[in-house]
Coordinates of C-alpha atoms in Angstrom, one line a residue:
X435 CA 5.0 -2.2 -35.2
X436 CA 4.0 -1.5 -31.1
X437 CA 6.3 -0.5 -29.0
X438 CA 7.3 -3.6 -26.4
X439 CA 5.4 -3.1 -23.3
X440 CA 7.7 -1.1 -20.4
X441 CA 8.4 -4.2 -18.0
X442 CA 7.1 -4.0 -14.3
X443 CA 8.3 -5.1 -11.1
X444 CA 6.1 -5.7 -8.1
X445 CA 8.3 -4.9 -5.2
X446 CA 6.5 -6.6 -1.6
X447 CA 9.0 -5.0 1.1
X448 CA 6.9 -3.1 3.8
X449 CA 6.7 0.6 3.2
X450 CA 9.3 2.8 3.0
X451 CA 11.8 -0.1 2.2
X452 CA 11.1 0.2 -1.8
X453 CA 12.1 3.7 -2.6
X454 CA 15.5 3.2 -3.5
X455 CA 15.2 -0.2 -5.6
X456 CA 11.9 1.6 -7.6
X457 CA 14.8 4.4 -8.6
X458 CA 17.2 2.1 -9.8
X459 CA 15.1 -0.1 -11.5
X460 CA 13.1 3.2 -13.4
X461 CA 17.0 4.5 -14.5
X462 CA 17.1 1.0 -16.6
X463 CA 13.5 1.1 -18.0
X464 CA 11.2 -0.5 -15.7
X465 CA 8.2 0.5 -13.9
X466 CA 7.9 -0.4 -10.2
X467 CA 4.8 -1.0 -8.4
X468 CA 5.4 -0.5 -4.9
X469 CA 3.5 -3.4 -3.3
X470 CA 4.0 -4.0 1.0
X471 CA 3.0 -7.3 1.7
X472 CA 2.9 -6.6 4.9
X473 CA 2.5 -4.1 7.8
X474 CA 4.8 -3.2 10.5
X475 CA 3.3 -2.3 13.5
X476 CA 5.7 -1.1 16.8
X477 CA 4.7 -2.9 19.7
X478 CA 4.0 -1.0 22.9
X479 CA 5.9 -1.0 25.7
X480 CA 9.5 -0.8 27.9
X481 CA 11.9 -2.9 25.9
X482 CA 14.4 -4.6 28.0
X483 CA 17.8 -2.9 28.5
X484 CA 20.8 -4.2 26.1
X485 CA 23.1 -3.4 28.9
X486 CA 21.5 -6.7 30.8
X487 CA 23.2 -8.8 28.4
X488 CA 26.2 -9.5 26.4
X489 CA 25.2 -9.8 23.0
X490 CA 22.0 -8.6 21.3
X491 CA 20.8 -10.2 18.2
X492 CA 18.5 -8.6 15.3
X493 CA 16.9 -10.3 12.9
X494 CA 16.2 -7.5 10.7
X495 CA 16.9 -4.3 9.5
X496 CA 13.2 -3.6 10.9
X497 CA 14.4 -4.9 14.5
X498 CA 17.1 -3.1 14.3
X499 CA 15.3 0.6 13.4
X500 CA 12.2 -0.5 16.1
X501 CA 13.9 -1.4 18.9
X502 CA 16.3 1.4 19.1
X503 CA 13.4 4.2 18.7
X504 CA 11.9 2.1 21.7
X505 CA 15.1 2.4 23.6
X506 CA 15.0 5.9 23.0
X507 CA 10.8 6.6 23.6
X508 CA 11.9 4.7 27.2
X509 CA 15.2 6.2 28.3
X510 CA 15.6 9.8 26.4
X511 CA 16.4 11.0 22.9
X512 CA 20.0 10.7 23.9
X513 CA 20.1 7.4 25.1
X514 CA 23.2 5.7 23.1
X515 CA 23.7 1.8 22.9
X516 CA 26.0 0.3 25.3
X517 CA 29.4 -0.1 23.4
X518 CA 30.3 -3.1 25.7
X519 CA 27.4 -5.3 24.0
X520 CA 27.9 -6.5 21.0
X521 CA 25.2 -6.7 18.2
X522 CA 25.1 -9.8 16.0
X523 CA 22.9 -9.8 12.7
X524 CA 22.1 -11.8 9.6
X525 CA 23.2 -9.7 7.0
X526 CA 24.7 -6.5 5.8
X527 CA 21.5 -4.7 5.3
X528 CA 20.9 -5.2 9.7
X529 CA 24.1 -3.8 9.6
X530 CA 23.6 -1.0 8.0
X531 CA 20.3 -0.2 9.7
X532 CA 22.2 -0.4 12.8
X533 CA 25.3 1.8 11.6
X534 CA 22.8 4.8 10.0
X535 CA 20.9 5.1 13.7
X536 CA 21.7 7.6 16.0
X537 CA 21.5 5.5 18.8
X538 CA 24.1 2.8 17.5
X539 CA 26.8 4.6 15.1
X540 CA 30.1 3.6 14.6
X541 CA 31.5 2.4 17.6
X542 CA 29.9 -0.4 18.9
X543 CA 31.0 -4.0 17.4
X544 CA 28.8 -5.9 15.4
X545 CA 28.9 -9.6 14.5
X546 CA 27.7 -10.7 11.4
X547 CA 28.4 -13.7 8.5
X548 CA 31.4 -12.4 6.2
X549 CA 30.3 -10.2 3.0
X550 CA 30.9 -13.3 1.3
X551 CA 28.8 -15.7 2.6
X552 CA 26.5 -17.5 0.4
X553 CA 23.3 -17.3 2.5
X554 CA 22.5 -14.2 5.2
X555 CA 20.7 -16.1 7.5
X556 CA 20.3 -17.9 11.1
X557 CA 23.0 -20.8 9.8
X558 CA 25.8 -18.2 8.5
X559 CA 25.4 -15.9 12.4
X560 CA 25.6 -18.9 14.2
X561 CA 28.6 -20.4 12.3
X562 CA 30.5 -16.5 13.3
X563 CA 29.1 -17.2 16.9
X564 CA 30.4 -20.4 17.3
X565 CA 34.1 -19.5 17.0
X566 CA 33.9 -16.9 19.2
X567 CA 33.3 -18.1 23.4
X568 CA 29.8 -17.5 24.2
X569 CA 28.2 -14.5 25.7
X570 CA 27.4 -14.7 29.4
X571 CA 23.3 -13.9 28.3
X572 CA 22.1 -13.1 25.0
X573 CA 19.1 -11.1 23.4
X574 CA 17.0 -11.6 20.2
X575 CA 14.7 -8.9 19.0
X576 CA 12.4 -10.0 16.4
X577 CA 9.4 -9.8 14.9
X578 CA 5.5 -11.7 15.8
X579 CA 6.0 -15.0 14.9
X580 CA 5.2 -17.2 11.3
X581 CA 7.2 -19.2 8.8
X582 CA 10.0 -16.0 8.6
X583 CA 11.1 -16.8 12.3
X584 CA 11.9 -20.7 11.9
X585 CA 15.2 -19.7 11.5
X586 CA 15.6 -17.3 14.8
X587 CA 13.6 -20.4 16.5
X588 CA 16.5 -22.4 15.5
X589 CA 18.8 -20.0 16.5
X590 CA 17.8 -19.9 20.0
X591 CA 17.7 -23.3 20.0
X592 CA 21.4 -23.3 19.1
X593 CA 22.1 -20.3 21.8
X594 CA 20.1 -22.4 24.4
X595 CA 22.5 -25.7 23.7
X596 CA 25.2 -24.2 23.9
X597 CA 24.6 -22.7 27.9
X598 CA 23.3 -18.9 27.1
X599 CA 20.7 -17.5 28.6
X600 CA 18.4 -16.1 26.7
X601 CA 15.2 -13.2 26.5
X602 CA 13.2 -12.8 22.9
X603 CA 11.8 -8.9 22.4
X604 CA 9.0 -9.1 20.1
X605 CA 9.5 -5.4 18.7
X606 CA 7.2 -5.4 16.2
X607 CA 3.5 -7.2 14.3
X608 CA 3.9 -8.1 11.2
X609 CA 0.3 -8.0 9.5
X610 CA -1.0 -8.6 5.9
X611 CA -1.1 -5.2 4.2
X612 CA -4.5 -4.4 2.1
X613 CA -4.2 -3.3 -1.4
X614 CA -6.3 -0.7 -2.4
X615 CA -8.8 -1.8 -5.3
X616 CA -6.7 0.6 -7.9
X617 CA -3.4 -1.4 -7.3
X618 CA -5.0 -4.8 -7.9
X619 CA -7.3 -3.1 -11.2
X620 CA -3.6 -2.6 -12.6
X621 CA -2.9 -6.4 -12.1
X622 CA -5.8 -7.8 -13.4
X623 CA -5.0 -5.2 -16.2
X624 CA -1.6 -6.8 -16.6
X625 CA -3.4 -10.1 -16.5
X626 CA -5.8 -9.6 -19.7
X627 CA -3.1 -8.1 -21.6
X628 CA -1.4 -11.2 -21.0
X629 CA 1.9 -9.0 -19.4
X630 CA 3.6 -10.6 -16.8
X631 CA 6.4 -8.8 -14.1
X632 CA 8.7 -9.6 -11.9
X633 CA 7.9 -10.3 -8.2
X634 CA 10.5 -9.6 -5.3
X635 CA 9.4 -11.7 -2.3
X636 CA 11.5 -11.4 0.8
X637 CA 9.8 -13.4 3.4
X638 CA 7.6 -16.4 3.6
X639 CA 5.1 -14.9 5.6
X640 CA 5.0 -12.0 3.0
X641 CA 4.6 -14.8 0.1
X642 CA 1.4 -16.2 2.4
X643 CA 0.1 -12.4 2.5
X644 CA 0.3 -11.9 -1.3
X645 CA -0.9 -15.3 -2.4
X646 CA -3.9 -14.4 -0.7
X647 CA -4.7 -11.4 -1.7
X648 CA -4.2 -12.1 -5.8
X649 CA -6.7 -15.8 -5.1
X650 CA -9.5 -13.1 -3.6
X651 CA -8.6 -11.6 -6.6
X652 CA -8.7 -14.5 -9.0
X653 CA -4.9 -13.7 -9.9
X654 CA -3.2 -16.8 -8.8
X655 CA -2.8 -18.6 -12.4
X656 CA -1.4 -15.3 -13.6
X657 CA 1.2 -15.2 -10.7
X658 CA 2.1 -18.6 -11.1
X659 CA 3.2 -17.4 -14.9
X660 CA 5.1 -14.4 -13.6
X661 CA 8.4 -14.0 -12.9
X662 CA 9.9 -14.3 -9.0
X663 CA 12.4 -13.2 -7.0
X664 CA 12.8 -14.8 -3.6
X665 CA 16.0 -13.0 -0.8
X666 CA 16.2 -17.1 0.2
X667 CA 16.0 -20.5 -0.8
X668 CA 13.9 -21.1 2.5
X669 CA 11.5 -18.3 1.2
X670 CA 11.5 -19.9 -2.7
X671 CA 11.1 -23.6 -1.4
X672 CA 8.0 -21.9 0.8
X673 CA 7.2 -19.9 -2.5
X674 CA 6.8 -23.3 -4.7
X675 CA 4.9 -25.0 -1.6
X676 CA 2.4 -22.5 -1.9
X677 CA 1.8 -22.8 -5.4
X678 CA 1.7 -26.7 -5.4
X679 CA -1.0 -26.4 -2.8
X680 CA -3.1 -23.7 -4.5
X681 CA -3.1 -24.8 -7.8
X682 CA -2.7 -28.7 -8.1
X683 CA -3.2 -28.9 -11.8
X684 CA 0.0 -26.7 -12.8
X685 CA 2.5 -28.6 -14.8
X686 CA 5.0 -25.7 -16.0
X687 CA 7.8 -25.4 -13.4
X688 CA 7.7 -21.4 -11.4
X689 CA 10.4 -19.1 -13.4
X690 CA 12.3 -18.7 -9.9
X691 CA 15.2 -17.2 -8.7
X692 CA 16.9 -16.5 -5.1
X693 CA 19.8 -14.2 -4.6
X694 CA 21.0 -12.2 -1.6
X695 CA 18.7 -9.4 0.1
X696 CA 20.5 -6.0 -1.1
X697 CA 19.4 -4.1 -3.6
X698 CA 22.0 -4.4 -6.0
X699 CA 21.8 -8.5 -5.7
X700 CA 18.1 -8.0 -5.7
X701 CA 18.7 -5.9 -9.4
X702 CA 20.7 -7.8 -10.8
X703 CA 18.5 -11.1 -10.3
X704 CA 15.0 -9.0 -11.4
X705 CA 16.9 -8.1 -14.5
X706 CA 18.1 -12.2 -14.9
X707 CA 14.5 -13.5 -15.3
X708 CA 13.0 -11.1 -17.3

């Protein structure tokens, strides 16, 4: 009798996000295949000072880790954030980015949706904002723009209704990441032992970057088979759009699941549709 194949999960976080998921996940038996669906590239420039406004918010983790080596390429390797500005984010993993750089620490106060929210998103921050009187001018750093930044669109709507001022930093390009041929070999290898594995997808404009790269590759009816695991409904609903659209014909529903974007969430939904 063979030996059941070891299962594989393809994990589509830029690089250097992956590293500690791809341990957990190989300490319960799988093999991860570390995937970016996109690049991250820093854009140049003075960013504008966070002690211009009252409250700065980050839509990411990557914001979060950008702008602050920014603020310290333009004002010194000392430069500390201003403890009178608060920092609002979507989610506990901006939090933590913010909390593990130098710049920020432990002082500072950051808003953010409650640990248990059901969504970390635009919605949840601007529910925590609401209660609270509004800052006399506000901030966003973000990434370029796609179907990811709806949500901080509609958040600066919301800031913009409600009297605030408000500046957007673009701190960083997000751009499809190339696979090199040996990464995409090992799918199509999957694909003709008729193997599936899980997918974590954690933005829209990531699920664009990957569906395009497997069509080139003629992998698309194989994804559609796989197993996926979206960090949002917005990203999922995106996720089944794209598959409606690129293959018409497909009657079987997607085996998809959302959960919340931290690892152990992340985990624990990878290991609940495999």
């Amino acid at each position: 009798m063979s030996a059941e194949p070891v299962p594989i999960a393809v994990l589509t976080r830029p690089a250097g996000q992956n590293a500690g998921l791809a341990q957990a996940l190989a300490g319960r038996g799988w093999r991860a295949l570390e995937l970016p669906a996109l690049r991250l590239t820093p854009v140049a420039g003075v960013p504008p000072d966070p002690a211009a406004y009252g409250l700065a918010v980050f839509v990411s983790g990557n914001a979060v880790r950008m702008f602050l080596d920014q603020c310290r390429a333009a004002w010194g390797g000392q430069w500390t954030w201003p403890e009178q500005v608060a920092a609002a984010v979507v989610g506990p993993a901006s939090a933590a980015a913010l909390r593990a750089h130098p710049a920020f620490g432990n002082r500072p106060r950051i808003v953010q949706p409650a640990p248990n929210s059901p969504h970390f998103d635009s919605e949840s921050l601007w529910d925590v904002l609401a209660a609270s009187p509004m800052p006399a001018s506000a901030l966003i750093v973000r990434g370029g723009s796609g179907a990811q930044g709806k949500g901080r669109d509609w958040l600066a709507g919301r800031l913009r209704q409600a009297g605030v001022p408000l500046d957007l930093h673009r701190a960083y390009r997000r751009e499809p990441q190339a696979w090199p041929a040996d990464a995409l070999e090992a799918l199509r290898e999957l694909a003709r032992r008729g193997q599936g594995a899980s997918w974590l997808l954690t933005s829209a404009e990531g699920v664009d970057a990957v569906a395009q790269q497997l069509a080139r590759a003629g992998l698309l009816p194989w994804w559609a088979d796989c197993r996926l695991v979206a960090t949002h409904p917005r990203i999922a609903r995106h996720l089944i759009t794209v598959m409606e659209q690129a293959l018409p014909g497909r009657v079987h529903p997607l085996l998809l699941q959302t959960c919340a974007p931290t690892d152990e969430a992340v985990l624990a939904a990878i290991e609940s549709v495999s």
